[in-house]
XYZ file of C-alpha atoms in Angstrom:
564
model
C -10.371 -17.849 -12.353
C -7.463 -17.240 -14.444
C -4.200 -19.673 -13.746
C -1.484 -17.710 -12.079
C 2.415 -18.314 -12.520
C 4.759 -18.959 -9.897
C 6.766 -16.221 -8.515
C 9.758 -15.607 -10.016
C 11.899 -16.934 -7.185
C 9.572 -19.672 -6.821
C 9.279 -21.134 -10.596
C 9.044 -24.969 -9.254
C 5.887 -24.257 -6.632
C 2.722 -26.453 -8.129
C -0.895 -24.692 -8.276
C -2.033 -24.087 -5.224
C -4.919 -26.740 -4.398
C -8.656 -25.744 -4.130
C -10.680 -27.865 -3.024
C -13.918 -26.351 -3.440
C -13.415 -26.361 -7.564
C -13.080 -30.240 -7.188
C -15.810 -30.325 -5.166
C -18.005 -28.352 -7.750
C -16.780 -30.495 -10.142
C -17.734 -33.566 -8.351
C -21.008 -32.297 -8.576
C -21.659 -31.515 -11.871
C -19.807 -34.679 -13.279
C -22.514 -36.718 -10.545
C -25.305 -34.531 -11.699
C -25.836 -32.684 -8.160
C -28.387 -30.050 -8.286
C -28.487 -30.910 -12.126
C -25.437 -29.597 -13.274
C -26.148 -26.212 -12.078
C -23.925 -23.921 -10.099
C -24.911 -21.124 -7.970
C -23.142 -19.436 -5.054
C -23.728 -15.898 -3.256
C -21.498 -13.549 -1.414
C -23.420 -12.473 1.506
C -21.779 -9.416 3.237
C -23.069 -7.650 6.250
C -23.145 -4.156 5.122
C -21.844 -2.474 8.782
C -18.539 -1.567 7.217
C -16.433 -1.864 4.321
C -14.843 -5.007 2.872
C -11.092 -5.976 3.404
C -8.285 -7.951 1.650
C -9.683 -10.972 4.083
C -12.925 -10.631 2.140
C -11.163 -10.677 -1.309
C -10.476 -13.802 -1.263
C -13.940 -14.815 -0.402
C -15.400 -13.178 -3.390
C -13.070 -14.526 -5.962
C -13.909 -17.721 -4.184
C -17.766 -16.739 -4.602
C -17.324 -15.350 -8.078
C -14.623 -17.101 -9.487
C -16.286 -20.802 -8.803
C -19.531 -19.189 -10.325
C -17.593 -18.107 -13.153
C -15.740 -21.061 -14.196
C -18.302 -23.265 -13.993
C -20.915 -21.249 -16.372
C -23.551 -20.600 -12.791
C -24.078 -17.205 -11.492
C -23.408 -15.343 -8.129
C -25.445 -13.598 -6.730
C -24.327 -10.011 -4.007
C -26.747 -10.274 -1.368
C -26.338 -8.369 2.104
C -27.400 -10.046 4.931
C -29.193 -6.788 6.662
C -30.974 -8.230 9.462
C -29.190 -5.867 12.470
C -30.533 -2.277 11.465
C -28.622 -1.098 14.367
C -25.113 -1.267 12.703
C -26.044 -0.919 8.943
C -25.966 2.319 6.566
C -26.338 2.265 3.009
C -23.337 4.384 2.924
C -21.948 0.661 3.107
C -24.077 -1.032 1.043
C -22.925 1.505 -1.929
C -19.009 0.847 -0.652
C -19.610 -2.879 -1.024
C -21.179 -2.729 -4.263
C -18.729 -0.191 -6.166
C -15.439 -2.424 -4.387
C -16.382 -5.809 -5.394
C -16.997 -4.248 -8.964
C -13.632 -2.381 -8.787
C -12.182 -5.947 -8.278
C -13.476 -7.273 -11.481
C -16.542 -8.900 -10.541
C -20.271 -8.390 -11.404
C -22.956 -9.382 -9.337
C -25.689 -11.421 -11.327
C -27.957 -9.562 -8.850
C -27.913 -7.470 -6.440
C -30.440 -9.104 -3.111
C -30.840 -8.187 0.491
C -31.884 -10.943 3.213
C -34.734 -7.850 4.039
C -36.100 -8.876 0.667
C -37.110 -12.150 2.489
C -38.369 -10.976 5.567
C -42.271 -12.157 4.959
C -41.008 -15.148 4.269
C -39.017 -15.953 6.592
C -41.670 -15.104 9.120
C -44.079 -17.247 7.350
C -41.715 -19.828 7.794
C -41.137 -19.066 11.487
C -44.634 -19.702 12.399
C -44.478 -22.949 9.969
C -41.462 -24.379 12.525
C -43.852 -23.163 15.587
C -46.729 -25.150 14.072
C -44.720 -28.202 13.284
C -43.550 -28.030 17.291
C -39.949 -27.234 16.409
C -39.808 -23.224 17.499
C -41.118 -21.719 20.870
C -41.384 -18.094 22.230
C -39.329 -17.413 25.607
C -39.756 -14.359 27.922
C -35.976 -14.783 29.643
C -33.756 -12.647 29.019
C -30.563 -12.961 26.896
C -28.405 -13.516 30.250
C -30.362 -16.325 31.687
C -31.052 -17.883 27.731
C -27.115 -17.871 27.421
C -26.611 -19.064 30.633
C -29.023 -22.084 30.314
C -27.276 -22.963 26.968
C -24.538 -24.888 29.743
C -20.702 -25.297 27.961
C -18.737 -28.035 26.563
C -19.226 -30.977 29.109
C -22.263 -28.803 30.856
C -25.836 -29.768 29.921
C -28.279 -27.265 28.931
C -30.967 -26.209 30.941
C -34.539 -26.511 28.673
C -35.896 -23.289 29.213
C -39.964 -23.105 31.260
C -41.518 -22.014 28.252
C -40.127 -24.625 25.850
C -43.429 -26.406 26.184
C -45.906 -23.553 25.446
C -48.802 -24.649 23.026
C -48.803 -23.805 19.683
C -51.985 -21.598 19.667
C -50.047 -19.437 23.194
C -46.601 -19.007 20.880
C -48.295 -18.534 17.661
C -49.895 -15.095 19.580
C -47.034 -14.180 21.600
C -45.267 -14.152 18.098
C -47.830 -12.253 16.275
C -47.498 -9.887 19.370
C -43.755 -9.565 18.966
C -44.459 -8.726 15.337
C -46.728 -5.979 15.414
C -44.531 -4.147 18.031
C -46.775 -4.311 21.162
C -43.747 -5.644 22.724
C -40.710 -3.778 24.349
C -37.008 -4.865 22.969
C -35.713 -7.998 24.858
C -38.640 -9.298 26.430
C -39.169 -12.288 24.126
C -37.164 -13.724 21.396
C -38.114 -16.800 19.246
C -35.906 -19.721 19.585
C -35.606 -23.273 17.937
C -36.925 -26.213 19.528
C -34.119 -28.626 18.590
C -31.825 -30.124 21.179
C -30.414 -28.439 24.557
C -28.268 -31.461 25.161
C -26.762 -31.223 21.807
C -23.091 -31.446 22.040
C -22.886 -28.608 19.175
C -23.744 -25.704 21.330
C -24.978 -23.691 17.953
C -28.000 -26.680 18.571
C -29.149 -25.810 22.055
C -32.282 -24.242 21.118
C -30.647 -21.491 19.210
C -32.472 -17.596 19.130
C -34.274 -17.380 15.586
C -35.856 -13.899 16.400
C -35.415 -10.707 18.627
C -37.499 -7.508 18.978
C -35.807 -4.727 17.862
C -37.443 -1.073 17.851
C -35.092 0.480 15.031
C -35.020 2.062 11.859
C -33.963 0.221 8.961
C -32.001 1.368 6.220
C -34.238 -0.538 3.993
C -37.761 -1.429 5.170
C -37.761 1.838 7.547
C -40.131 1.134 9.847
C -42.367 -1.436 9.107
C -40.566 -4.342 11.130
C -39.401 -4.630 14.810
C -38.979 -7.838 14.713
C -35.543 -8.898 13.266
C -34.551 -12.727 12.509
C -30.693 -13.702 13.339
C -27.712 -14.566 10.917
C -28.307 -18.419 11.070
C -31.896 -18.069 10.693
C -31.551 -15.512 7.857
C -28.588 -17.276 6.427
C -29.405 -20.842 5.382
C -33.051 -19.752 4.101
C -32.217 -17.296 2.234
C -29.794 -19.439 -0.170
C -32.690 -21.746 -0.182
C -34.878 -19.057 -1.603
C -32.331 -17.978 -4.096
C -31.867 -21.400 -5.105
C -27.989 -21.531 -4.376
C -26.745 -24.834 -4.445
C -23.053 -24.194 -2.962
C -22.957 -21.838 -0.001
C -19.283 -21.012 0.358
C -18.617 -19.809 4.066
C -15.459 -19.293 6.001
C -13.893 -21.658 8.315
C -15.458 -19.539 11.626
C -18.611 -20.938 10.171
C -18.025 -24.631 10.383
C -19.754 -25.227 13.752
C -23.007 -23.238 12.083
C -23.287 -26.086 9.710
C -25.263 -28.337 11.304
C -27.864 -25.922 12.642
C -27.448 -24.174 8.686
C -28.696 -27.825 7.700
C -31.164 -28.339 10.923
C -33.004 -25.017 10.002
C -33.179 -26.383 6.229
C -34.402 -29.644 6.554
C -37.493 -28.147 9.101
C -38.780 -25.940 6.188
C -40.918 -26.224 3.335
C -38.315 -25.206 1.188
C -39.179 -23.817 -3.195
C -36.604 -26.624 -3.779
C -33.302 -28.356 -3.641
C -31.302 -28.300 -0.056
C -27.920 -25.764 -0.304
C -24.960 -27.077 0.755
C -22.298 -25.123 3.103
C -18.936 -25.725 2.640
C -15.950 -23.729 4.639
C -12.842 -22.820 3.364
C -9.793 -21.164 4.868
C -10.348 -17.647 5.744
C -7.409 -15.107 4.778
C -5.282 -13.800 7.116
C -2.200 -11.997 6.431
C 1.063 -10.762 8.571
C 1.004 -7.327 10.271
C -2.098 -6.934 9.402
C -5.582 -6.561 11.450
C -9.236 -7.251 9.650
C -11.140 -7.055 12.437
C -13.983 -4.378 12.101
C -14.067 -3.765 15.592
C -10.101 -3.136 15.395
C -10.043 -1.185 12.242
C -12.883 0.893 13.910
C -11.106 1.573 17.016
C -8.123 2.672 14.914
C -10.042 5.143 13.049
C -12.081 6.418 16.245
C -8.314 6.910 18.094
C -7.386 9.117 15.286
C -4.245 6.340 14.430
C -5.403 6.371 11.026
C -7.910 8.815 8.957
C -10.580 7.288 7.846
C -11.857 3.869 6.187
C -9.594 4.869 2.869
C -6.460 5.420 5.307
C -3.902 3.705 2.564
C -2.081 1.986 5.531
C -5.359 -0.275 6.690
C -6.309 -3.228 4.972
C -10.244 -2.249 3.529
C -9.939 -2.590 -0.500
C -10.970 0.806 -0.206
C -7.535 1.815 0.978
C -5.496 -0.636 -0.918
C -7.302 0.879 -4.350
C -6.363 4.393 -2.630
C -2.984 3.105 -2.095
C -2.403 1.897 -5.942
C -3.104 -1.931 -5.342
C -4.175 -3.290 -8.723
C -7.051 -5.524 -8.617
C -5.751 -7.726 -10.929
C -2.895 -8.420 -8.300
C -5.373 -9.083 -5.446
C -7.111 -11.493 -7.480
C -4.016 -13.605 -9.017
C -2.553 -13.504 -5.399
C -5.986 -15.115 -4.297
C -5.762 -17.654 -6.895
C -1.840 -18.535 -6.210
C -2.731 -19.289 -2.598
C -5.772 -21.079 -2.967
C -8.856 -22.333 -1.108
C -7.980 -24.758 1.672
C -9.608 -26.690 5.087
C -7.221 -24.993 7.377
C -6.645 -21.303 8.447
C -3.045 -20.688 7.363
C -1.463 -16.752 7.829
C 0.201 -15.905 4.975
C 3.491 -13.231 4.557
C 2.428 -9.675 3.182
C 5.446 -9.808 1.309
C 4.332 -12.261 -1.082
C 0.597 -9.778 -1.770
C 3.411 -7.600 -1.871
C 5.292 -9.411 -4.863
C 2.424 -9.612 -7.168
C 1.378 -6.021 -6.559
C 4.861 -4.807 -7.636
C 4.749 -7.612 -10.892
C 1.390 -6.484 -12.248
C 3.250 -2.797 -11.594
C 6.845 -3.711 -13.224
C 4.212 -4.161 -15.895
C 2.441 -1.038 -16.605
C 3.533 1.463 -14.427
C 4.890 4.479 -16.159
C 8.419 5.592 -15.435
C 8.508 9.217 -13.863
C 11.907 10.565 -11.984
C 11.218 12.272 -8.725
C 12.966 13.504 -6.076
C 11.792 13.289 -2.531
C 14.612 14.712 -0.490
C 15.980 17.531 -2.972
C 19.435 18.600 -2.557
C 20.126 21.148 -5.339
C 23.403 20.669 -7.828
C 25.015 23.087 -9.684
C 26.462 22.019 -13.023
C 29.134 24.775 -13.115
C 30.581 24.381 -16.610
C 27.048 24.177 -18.291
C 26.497 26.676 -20.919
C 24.272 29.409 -19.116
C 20.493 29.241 -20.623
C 21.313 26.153 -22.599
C 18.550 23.309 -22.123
C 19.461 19.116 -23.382
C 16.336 17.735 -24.072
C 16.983 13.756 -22.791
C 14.170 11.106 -24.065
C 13.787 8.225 -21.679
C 11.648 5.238 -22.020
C 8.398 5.462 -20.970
C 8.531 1.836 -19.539
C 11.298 -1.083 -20.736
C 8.953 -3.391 -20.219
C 6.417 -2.453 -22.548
C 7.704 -0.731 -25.561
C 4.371 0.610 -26.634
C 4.064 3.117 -23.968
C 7.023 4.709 -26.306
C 8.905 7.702 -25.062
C 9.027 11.292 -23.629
C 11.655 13.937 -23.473
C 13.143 15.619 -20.041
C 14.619 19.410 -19.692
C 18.334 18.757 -18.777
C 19.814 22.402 -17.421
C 22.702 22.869 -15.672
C 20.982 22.968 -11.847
C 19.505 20.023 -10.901
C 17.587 18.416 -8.108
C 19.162 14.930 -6.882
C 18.439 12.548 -3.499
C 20.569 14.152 -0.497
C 21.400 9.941 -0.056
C 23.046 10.372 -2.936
C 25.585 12.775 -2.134
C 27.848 12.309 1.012
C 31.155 14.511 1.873
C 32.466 11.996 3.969
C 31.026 8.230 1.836
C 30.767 4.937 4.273
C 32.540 1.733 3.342
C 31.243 0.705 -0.448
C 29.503 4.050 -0.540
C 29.340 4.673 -4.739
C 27.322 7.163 -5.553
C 28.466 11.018 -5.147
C 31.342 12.305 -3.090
C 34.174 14.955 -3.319
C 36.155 14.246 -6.417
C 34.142 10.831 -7.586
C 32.022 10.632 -10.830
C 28.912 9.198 -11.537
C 26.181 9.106 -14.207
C 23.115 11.477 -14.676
C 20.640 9.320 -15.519
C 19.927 9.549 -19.626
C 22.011 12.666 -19.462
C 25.994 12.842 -18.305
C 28.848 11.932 -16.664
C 29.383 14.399 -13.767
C 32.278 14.618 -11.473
C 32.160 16.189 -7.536
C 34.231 19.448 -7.071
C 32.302 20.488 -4.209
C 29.442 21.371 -1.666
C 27.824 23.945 0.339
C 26.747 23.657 3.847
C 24.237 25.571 6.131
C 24.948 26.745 9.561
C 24.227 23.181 10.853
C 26.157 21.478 8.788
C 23.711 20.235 6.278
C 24.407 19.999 2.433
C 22.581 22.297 0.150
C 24.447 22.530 -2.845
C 26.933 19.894 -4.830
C 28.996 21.473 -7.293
C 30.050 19.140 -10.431
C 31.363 20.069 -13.795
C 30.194 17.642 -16.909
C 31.604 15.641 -19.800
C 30.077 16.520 -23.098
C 31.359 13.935 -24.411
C 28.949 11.410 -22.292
C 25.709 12.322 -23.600
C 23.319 9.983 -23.242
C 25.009 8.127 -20.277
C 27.956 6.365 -21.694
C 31.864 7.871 -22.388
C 33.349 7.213 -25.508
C 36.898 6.419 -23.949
C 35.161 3.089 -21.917
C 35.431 4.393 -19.239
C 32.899 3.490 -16.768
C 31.317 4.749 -13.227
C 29.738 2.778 -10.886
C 26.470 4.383 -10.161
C 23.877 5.849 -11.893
C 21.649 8.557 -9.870
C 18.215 10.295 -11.220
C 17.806 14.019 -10.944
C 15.258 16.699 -11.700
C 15.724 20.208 -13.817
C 15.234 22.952 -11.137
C 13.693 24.954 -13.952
C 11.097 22.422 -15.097
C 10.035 20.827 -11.793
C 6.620 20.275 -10.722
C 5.872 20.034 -6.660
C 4.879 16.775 -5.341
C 4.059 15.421 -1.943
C 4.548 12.052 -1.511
C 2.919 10.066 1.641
C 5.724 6.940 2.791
C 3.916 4.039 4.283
C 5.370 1.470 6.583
C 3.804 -1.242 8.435
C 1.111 0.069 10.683
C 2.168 -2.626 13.108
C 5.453 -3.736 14.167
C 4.608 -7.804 15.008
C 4.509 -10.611 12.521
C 0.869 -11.261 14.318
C -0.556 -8.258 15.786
C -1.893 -9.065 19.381
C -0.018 -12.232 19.721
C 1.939 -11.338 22.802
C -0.463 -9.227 24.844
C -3.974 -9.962 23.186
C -3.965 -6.669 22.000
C -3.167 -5.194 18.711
C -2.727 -1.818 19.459
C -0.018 -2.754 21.530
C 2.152 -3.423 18.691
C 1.264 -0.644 16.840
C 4.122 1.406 15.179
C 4.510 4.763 15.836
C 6.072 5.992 12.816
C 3.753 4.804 9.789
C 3.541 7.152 8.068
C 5.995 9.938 6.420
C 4.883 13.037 4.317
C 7.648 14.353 2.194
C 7.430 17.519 -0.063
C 9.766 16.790 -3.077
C 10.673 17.781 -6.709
C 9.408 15.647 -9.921
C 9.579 16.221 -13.996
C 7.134 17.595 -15.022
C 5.446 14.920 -16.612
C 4.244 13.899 -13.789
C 1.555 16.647 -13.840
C -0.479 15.487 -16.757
C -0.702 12.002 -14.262
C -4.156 10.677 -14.236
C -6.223 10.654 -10.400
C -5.473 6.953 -9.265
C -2.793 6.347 -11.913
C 0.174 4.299 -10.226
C 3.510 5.667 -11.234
C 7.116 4.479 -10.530
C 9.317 6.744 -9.232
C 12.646 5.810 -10.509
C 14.715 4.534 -7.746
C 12.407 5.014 -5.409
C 9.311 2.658 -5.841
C 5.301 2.876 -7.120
C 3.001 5.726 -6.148
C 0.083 5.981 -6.820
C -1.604 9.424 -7.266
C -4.210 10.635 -5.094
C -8.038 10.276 -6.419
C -8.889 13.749 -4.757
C -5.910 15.511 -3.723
C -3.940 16.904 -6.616
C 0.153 16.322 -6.558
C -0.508 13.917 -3.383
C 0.823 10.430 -4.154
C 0.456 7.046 -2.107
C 3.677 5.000 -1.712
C 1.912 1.823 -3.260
C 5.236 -0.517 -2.590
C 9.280 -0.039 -2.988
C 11.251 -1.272 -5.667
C 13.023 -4.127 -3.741
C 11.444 -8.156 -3.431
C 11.102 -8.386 0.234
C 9.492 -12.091 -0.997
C 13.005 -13.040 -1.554
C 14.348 -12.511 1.946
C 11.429 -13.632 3.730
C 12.103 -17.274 1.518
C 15.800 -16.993 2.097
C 15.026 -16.815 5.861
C 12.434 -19.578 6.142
C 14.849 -22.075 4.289
């Protein structure tokens, strides 16, 4: 993973620490698993990813990367009853769209016969049982923190009576929930994931994979562990919800006859963001209520929407690296995601001039049918993206913010009698507006300096604000979609336990605006800024839709000024 500077308003902050990279590399430099380096990222393909599990596959990938092993993509589908391959393609095409290849591509169904062979192994070698109770007397026999477990009756079955009951289970003789496989390993274990944890349940569904040929399924922590052990991973990378699973992860390992060396788990941080919800169940129920659209909605969190919303990968990924890979869960400010996705855009963003709330003026000294063709950087940052020329007539489009008959204190753009700068083109002075019945503006009269072409007036003087604008005669529609937080608390849920009772009401504003006409030959997906305005992205599908990727401003700033 690449080293990324400091914000710009925070040039003295160190590299963030990771302490998985100096774990890998107290590995190799003691020979552990003989130098070698592999991790997976093992996703659960019942929806699509989000910016939480971006920072888990740079994490994955990256550590792969840098230290010359592999990674391997491999879903963990052992509930058929939530998974589509609708999701396995989303995973797939999103973790390539954020710069990563998968050295394969695996599914824990690819290991089903094995893991049942080494089911029976751990009922053979006395450490796994068949029980007939059902889930709410299993859970309720687990006991609690402080409360002993209750062994369950059929703990001590023989090996020949679970070995059959097993086989039974397999070939589908028996109805879902009657029996379920469980560890025999300790029911007085003060890690509850110990207590004679379920291995297998019986599960009459179609898979999205193997169809029909199993109904018996094995669980996450069964699946899990073994599975890295058959892929030969040697660093299994989980988040920090998985650090009471570790024990049982090893339990499970050290009970099998494994192809060879142990995996190790090792939890990081999980990433968590303000105003912002990742929970599946959440982001479902928002999309189910009709709050949102759909799994691309660009105000959710999925990379599916941030790529929709104009969210470079490259940002995601240096933002991962700048906060590193710690031991503690930590919620970090979307203002600071926020400040690398407008960097990388400062960057290579095209300038285009749009206007979003068109008032029209009316240049009434222009020369009638005369046209100023005005060339205007493509982008000052980077000079090769060179030039293009704009159609300057004498009626305009401009911002109806930047016009007011009556200004407020330090108010400098337009107003009755004031002059400001076209931008590229000329000086223009107020000599009056037009209202409608309700007293709304709809026309600004101005008359122009010749003289000031180009922006600047050969007697010095000067004008204190410079406004963009858009030739009526050369304008291209353009809808733009406005995005603001889709909920209104710092951490959604904190107050009531519920997220949707901080949801905003107001998220989202379509506006139907004016724009040059360059911003037609825009590419689907292309991120554009809008001068004065901020970075849109255009819509994959819709043509002349754009996405309001993020404004202009460094909310980063403020949120530092007010922490300090």
């Amino acid at each position: 993973m690449s080293e990324t500077p400091s914000p710009a308003n925070a040039p003295d902050t160190p590299a963030a620490a990771n302490f998985v990279r100096d774990l890998v590399r107290a590995d190799n430099e003691h020979g552990t698993f003989g130098g070698r380096v592999q991790t997976r990222f093992p996703p659960e393909p019942n929806g699509y990813l989000h910016i939480g599990h971006a920072k888990a596959i740079c994490v994955d990938f990256g550590i792969a990367e840098e230290f010359g092993g592999i990674c391997k993509l491999r879903f963990d589908d052992t509930n058929p009853v939530t998974e589509e391959t609708e999701y396995v393609d989303a995973i797939v095409d999103d973790i390539r769209w954020l710069g990563f290849e998968p050295a394969d591509v695996v599914y824990a169904s690819d290991y089903f016969e094995t893991l049942y062979q080494w089911a029976e192994h751990l009922i053979t070698t006395g450490f796994a049982y068949v029980d007939d109770q059902d889930a709410e007397t299993i859970s309720a026999q687990r006991g609690g923190y402080g409360r002993p477990g209750v062994e369950s009756p059929y703990r001590d079955r023989s090996v020949d009576d679970n070995l059959a009951l097993f086989r039974r289970m397999r070939s589908g003789e028996l109805p879902d929930g009657s029996h379920v496989l469980r560890a025999k390993a300790d029911m007085q274990h003060e890690n509850m994931q110990l207590r004679d944890p379920i291995m297998y349940r019986i599960r009459h569904e179609h898979h999205h994979r193997t169809g029909d040929q199993w109904v018996l399924y094995p669980t996450y922590d069964w699946a899990h562990g073994q599975s890295d052990a058959i892929e030969g991973v040697t660093h299994s990378l989980c988040s920090l919800e998985f650090d009471s699973h570790r024990a049982l992860y090893d339990w499970y390992l050290e009970h099998c006859p494994l192809p060879g060396d142990q995996p190790r788990q090792t939890e990081f941080a999980r990433l968590e963001l303000t105003y912002t919800v990742t929970s599946k169940r959440k982001l479902r129920q928002l999309i189910d209520d009709g709050i949102v659209e759909g799994w691309d909605d660009p105000r959710l969190p999925t990379l599916r929407a941030l790529r929709r919303r104009g969210y470079p990968a490259t940002a995601i990924r240096d933002f991962c690296e700048f906060i590193g890979v710690a031991k503690t869960n930590s919620r970090h400010q979307i203002e600071l995601l926020e400040w690398f996705i407008r960097n990388e855009l400062n960057r290579t963003a095209l300038r285009r001039m749009a206007v979003l709330r068109p008032v029209r003026l009316v240049v009434t000294n222009w020369p009638e049918g005369h046209v100023e063709m005005i060339e205007l950087v493509n982008n000052p940052e980077n000079p090769a993206d060179g030039s293009r020329t704009v159609a300057f007539t004498g009626e305009v489009w401009i911002e109806d913010d930047d016009f007011k008959a009556e200004p407020p204190p330090k108010y400098f753009r337009l107003t009755p009698g004031t002059e400001v700068r076209l931008r590229g083109a000329f000086y223009v002075r107020c000599t009056g507006f037009s209202t409608d019945g309700a007293g709304n503006v709809t026309e600004v009269q101005c008359t122009y300096d010749p003289a000031t072409r180009g922006g600047s007036a050969p007697d010095g003087r000067k004008v204190k604000a410079t406004i963009h604008w858009v030739s009526t005669d050369h304008a291209v529609d353009v809808t733009a979609a406005q995005y603001e937080r889709l909920f209104t608390a710092d951490v959604p849920g904190e107050r009531t336990g519920d997220p949707m009772d901080d949801l905003r009401a107001d998220s989202k504003t379509v506006l139907t605006g004016k724009a040059e006409a360059a911003l037609g030959d825009v590419a689907p997906g292309q991120v554009v800024q809008f001068e004065r305005l901020g970075y849109y992205a255009a819509d994959p599908e819709i043509s002349g839709l754009f996405h309001r990727t993020v404004g202009l401003k460094d909310d980063w700033a403020n949120v530092q000024k007010r922490s300090k």
